[in-house]
PDB file of C-alpha atoms in Angstrom:
ATOM      1  CA  MET S   1     115.773 108.931  88.039  1.00 98.00           C
ATOM      2  CA  GLU S   2     112.357 107.680  87.099  1.00 98.00           C
ATOM      3  CA  LEU S   3     110.434 105.116  89.113  1.00 98.00           C
ATOM      4  CA  HIS S   4     107.651 103.472  87.120  1.00 98.00           C
ATOM      5  CA  ALA S   5     105.282 102.212  89.760  1.00 97.00           C
ATOM      6  CA  CYS S   6     101.919 101.574  91.309  1.00 95.00           C
ATOM      7  CA  MET S   7     101.373 101.470  95.056  1.00 92.00           C
ATOM      8  CA  THR S   8     102.467  97.994  96.069  1.00 92.00           C
ATOM      9  CA  PRO S   9     104.834  96.722  98.762  1.00 93.00           C
ATOM     10  CA  ASN S  10     107.518  96.186  96.098  1.00 95.00           C
ATOM     11  CA  THR S  11     107.191  99.770  94.903  1.00 95.00           C
ATOM     12  CA  LEU S  12     107.372 101.017  98.479  1.00 96.00           C
ATOM     13  CA  LYS S  13     110.681  99.159  98.922  1.00 97.00           C
ATOM     14  CA  ALA S  14     112.151 101.076  96.004  1.00 98.00           C
ATOM     15  CA  MET S  15     110.693 104.388  97.216  1.00 97.00           C
ATOM     16  CA  PHE S  16     112.006 103.887 100.760  1.00 97.00           C
ATOM     17  CA  MET S  17     115.447 103.052  99.370  1.00 98.00           C
ATOM     18  CA  LEU S  18     115.526 106.175  97.207  1.00 98.00           C
ATOM     19  CA  GLY S  19     114.510 108.195 100.269  1.00 97.00           C
ATOM     20  CA  GLU S  20     117.049 106.494 102.526  1.00 97.00           C
ATOM     21  CA  LEU S  21     119.792 107.385 100.049  1.00 98.00           C
ATOM     22  CA  ASP S  22     118.385 110.912  99.574  1.00 97.00           C
ATOM     23  CA  LEU S  23     118.130 110.395  95.805  1.00 97.00           C
ATOM     24  CA  SER S  24     115.607 112.480  93.921  1.00 96.00           C
ATOM     25  CA  PHE S  25     113.300 110.704  91.502  1.00 98.00           C
ATOM     26  CA  GLU S  26     110.234 111.268  89.421  1.00 98.00           C
ATOM     27  CA  LEU S  27     107.339 108.924  90.066  1.00 97.00           C
ATOM     28  CA  LYS S  28     105.834 107.639  86.823  1.00 97.00           C
ATOM     29  CA  ARG S  29     102.470 106.255  87.847  1.00 97.00           C
ATOM     30  CA  VAL S  30     101.383 103.099  86.029  1.00 97.00           C
ATOM     31  CA  ARG S  31      97.746 102.151  86.506  1.00 96.00           C
ATOM     32  CA  VAL S  32      97.801  98.357  86.469  1.00 94.00           C
ATOM     33  CA  TYR S  33      94.031  98.075  86.910  1.00 93.00           C
ATOM     34  CA  ARG S  34      93.743  99.849  83.571  1.00 96.00           C
ATOM     35  CA  GLY S  35      96.351  97.555  82.016  1.00 96.00           C
ATOM     36  CA  GLU S  36      98.875 100.345  81.393  1.00 96.00           C
ATOM     37  CA  HIS S  37     101.762  97.926  81.977  1.00 97.00           C
ATOM     38  CA  PHE S  38     100.566  96.050  78.887  1.00 97.00           C
ATOM     39  CA  ALA S  39     100.775  99.153  76.692  1.00 96.00           C
ATOM     40  CA  GLN S  40     102.932  98.931  73.585  1.00 97.00           C
ATOM     41  CA  GLY S  41     106.559  99.518  74.539  1.00 96.00           C
ATOM     42  CA  PHE S  42     106.349  98.765  78.268  1.00 97.00           C
ATOM     43  CA  GLU S  43     108.175  95.475  77.638  1.00 97.00           C
ATOM     44  CA  THR S  44     111.292  97.569  76.934  1.00 97.00           C
ATOM     45  CA  LEU S  45     111.236  98.508  80.632  1.00 97.00           C
ATOM     46  CA  HIS S  46     110.371  95.056  81.992  1.00 97.00           C
ATOM     47  CA  PRO S  47     110.105  91.998  79.756  1.00 97.00           C
ATOM     48  CA  TYR S  48     107.419  90.479  82.013  1.00 97.00           C
ATOM     49  CA  ARG S  49     105.648  93.859  82.363  1.00 96.00           C
ATOM     50  CA  LYS S  50     105.765  94.080  86.165  1.00 96.00           C
ATOM     51  CA  LEU S  51     106.436  96.961  88.545  1.00 97.00           C
ATOM     52  CA  PRO S  52     108.463  98.676  89.850  1.00 98.00           C
ATOM     53  CA  VAL S  53     111.003  99.694  87.213  1.00 98.00           C
ATOM     54  CA  LEU S  54     113.800 102.201  87.823  1.00 98.00           C
ATOM     55  CA  VAL S  55     115.325 104.183  84.970  1.00 98.00           C
ATOM     56  CA  ASP S  56     118.610 105.849  85.910  1.00 98.00           C
ATOM     57  CA  PRO S  57     119.701 108.404  83.283  1.00 98.00           C
ATOM     58  CA  GLN S  58     123.177 108.396  84.888  1.00 97.00           C
ATOM     59  CA  GLY S  59     123.772 104.667  85.046  1.00 97.00           C
ATOM     60  CA  PRO S  60     127.075 102.830  84.675  1.00 95.00           C
ATOM     61  CA  GLN S  61     129.603 104.819  82.627  1.00 94.00           C
ATOM     62  CA  GLY S  62     127.079 107.692  82.570  1.00 95.00           C
ATOM     63  CA  ALA S  63     124.715 105.879  80.205  1.00 97.00           C
ATOM     64  CA  PRO S  64     120.983 105.423  80.928  1.00 97.00           C
ATOM     65  CA  PHE S  65     120.265 102.138  82.682  1.00 98.00           C
ATOM     66  CA  THR S  66     116.992 100.364  83.453  1.00 98.00           C
ATOM     67  CA  VAL S  67     116.544  98.071  86.454  1.00 98.00           C
ATOM     68  CA  PHE S  68     113.463  95.926  87.042  1.00 98.00           C
ATOM     69  CA  GLU S  69     112.405  93.827  90.060  1.00 97.00           C
ATOM     70  CA  SER S  70     112.460  95.413  93.520  1.00 97.00           C
ATOM     71  CA  GLY S  71     115.340  93.343  94.902  1.00 97.00           C
ATOM     72  CA  ALA S  72     117.512  94.176  91.904  1.00 98.00           C
ATOM     73  CA  ILE S  73     116.613  97.858  92.327  1.00 98.00           C
ATOM     74  CA  LEU S  74     117.680  97.756  95.995  1.00 98.00           C
ATOM     75  CA  VAL S  75     121.017  96.139  95.131  1.00 98.00           C
ATOM     76  CA  TYR S  76     121.627  98.520  92.215  1.00 98.00           C
ATOM     77  CA  LEU S  77     120.956 101.619  94.328  1.00 98.00           C
ATOM     78  CA  ALA S  78     123.018 100.313  97.259  1.00 98.00           C
ATOM     79  CA  GLU S  79     125.947  99.616  94.939  1.00 97.00           C
ATOM     80  CA  LYS S  80     125.577 103.025  93.277  1.00 97.00           C
ATOM     81  CA  ALA S  81     125.639 104.736  96.691  1.00 97.00           C
ATOM     82  CA  ASP S  82     128.168 102.281  98.173  1.00 97.00           C
ATOM     83  CA  ARG S  83     125.964 101.889 101.254  1.00 97.00           C
ATOM     84  CA  LEU S  84     123.680  99.394 102.997  1.00 98.00           C
ATOM     85  CA  LEU S  85     125.325  96.250 101.591  1.00 97.00           C
ATOM     86  CA  GLY S  86     127.237  94.980 104.619  1.00 96.00           C
ATOM     87  CA  GLU S  87     130.949  95.095 105.348  1.00 95.00           C
ATOM     88  CA  GLY S  88     133.229  92.593 103.641  1.00 96.00           C
ATOM     89  CA  ALA S  89     132.305  89.321 101.989  1.00 97.00           C
ATOM     90  CA  ALA S  90     130.653  87.813 105.077  1.00 97.00           C
ATOM     91  CA  GLY S  91     128.662  90.977 105.840  1.00 97.00           C
ATOM     92  CA  ARG S  92     127.464  91.302 102.256  1.00 98.00           C
ATOM     93  CA  SER S  93     126.559  87.607 102.130  1.00 98.00           C
ATOM     94  CA  THR S  94     124.493  87.947 105.313  1.00 98.00           C
ATOM     95  CA  VAL S  95     122.662  90.964 103.877  1.00 98.00           C
ATOM     96  CA  MET S  96     121.998  89.094 100.631  1.00 98.00           C
ATOM     97  CA  GLN S  97     120.729  85.996 102.450  1.00 98.00           C
ATOM     98  CA  TRP S  98     118.116  87.986 104.358  1.00 98.00           C
ATOM     99  CA  LEU S  99     117.218  90.021 101.278  1.00 98.00           C
ATOM    100  CA  MET S 100     116.764  86.866  99.204  1.00 98.00           C
ATOM    101  CA  LEU S 101     114.619  85.289 101.932  1.00 98.00           C
ATOM    102  CA  GLN S 102     112.355  88.310 101.753  1.00 97.00           C
ATOM    103  CA  MET S 103     112.211  88.232  97.962  1.00 96.00           C
ATOM    104  CA  SER S 104     111.641  84.482  97.652  1.00 96.00           C
ATOM    105  CA  SER S 105     109.484  83.806 100.714  1.00 97.00           C
ATOM    106  CA  VAL S 106     108.090  86.792 102.594  1.00 95.00           C
ATOM    107  CA  GLY S 107     106.745  88.697  99.594  1.00 93.00           C
ATOM    108  CA  PRO S 108     105.191  85.709  97.834  1.00 95.00           C
ATOM    109  CA  SER S 109     103.837  84.081 101.014  1.00 95.00           C
ATOM    110  CA  PHE S 110     102.247  87.261 102.326  1.00 95.00           C
ATOM    111  CA  GLY S 111     100.850  88.103  98.888  1.00 93.00           C
ATOM    112  CA  ASN S 112      99.381  84.634  98.459  1.00 94.00           C
ATOM    113  CA  ALA S 113      98.021  84.568 102.019  1.00 93.00           C
ATOM    114  CA  SER S 114      96.273  87.861 101.365  1.00 91.00           C
ATOM    115  CA  HIS S 115      94.968  86.762  97.972  1.00 90.00           C
ATOM    116  CA  PHE S 116      93.663  83.366  99.068  1.00 90.00           C
ATOM    117  CA  THR S 117      92.149  84.764 102.259  1.00 89.00           C
ATOM    118  CA  ALA S 118      90.231  87.332 100.205  1.00 88.00           C
ATOM    119  CA  ALA S 119      89.276  84.736  97.592  1.00 87.00           C
ATOM    120  CA  SER S 120      88.113  82.067 100.037  1.00 81.00           C
ATOM    121  CA  GLY S 121      86.598  84.252 102.735  1.00 74.00           C
ATOM    122  CA  ARG S 122      86.162  82.264 105.915  1.00 69.00           C
ATOM    123  CA  ASP S 123      86.292  78.912 104.144  1.00 74.00           C
ATOM    124  CA  GLU S 124      89.298  76.760 105.017  1.00 76.00           C
ATOM    125  CA  HIS S 125      90.802  76.062 101.627  1.00 85.00           C
ATOM    126  CA  TYR S 126      94.166  74.317 101.341  1.00 90.00           C
ATOM    127  CA  SER S 127      95.741  77.306  99.576  1.00 89.00           C
ATOM    128  CA  ARG S 128      94.618  79.762 102.258  1.00 88.00           C
ATOM    129  CA  ARG S 129      95.800  77.477 105.070  1.00 90.00           C
ATOM    130  CA  ARG S 130      99.155  76.875 103.389  1.00 93.00           C
ATOM    131  CA  PHE S 131     100.059  80.503 102.806  1.00 93.00           C
ATOM    132  CA  VAL S 132      98.711  81.837 106.099  1.00 93.00           C
ATOM    133  CA  THR S 133     100.788  79.144 107.847  1.00 95.00           C
ATOM    134  CA  GLN S 134     103.879  80.088 105.822  1.00 97.00           C
ATOM    135  CA  ALA S 135     103.372  83.796 106.606  1.00 97.00           C
ATOM    136  CA  ALA S 136     103.066  83.028 110.331  1.00 97.00           C
ATOM    137  CA  ARG S 137     106.237  80.879 110.205  1.00 98.00           C
ATOM    138  CA  LEU S 138     108.131  83.720 108.533  1.00 98.00           C
ATOM    139  CA  CYS S 139     106.912  86.242 111.115  1.00 98.00           C
ATOM    140  CA  ALA S 140     108.134  83.936 113.879  1.00 98.00           C
ATOM    141  CA  LEU S 141     111.497  83.560 112.143  1.00 98.00           C
ATOM    142  CA  TYR S 142     111.943  87.320 111.786  1.00 98.00           C
ATOM    143  CA  ASP S 143     110.846  87.900 115.389  1.00 98.00           C
ATOM    144  CA  GLU S 144     113.409  85.369 116.576  1.00 98.00           C
ATOM    145  CA  ARG S 145     116.170  86.879 114.443  1.00 98.00           C
ATOM    146  CA  LEU S 146     115.463  90.406 115.652  1.00 98.00           C
ATOM    147  CA  ARG S 147     115.467  89.298 119.289  1.00 98.00           C
ATOM    148  CA  GLY S 148     119.150  88.475 118.869  1.00 97.00           C
ATOM    149  CA  GLU S 149     120.261  91.128 116.353  1.00 97.00           C
ATOM    150  CA  ARG S 150     119.713  94.851 116.070  1.00 97.00           C
ATOM    151  CA  TYR S 151     118.995  94.506 112.330  1.00 98.00           C
ATOM    152  CA  LEU S 152     118.379  91.489 110.118  1.00 98.00           C
ATOM    153  CA  ALA S 153     121.983  91.260 108.922  1.00 97.00           C
ATOM    154  CA  GLY S 154     123.582  92.210 112.248  1.00 96.00           C
ATOM    155  CA  ASP S 155     124.567  95.521 113.805  1.00 96.00           C
ATOM    156  CA  ALA S 156     124.073  97.759 110.767  1.00 96.00           C
ATOM    157  CA  PHE S 157     120.965  98.798 108.855  1.00 97.00           C
ATOM    158  CA  SER S 158     121.015  97.377 105.312  1.00 98.00           C
ATOM    159  CA  ILE S 159     118.895  96.687 102.257  1.00 98.00           C
ATOM    160  CA  ALA S 160     117.733  93.494 104.001  1.00 98.00           C
ATOM    161  CA  ASP S 161     115.805  95.659 106.443  1.00 96.00           C
TER     162      ASP S 161
END
């Protein structure tokens, strides 16, 4: 497998998953600060030209398959390995709920909090306040959840973790 990536939290998710499943991969470094993701042809890997992108030469029915977006990569790899998805419909739904919360809230809120804190310095701008507050709320939510459960989706480690 090939993982087209730069060192970001989303790339690390994909790398940790590949490691957790003991799947070998080749890291294809993409230097975003040099605009390499805007090079001719990269849109064939990701139409919006983001990272990470996984290329599996042994995808469904043995044909090469490309997966973009970190959450989709986690689900694809978990399904391929038949692991870390939760047991039964309720277990899988619980895993997906916590995974989707991370994808839709944790990642964007933390990223925006970091960006607007760096951009505004010590000044109290609305955007900085909003995202730092959201990040703190999410940390409190995760702390509360993990006080009552061993892992985010219950007793078993999953892609939500």
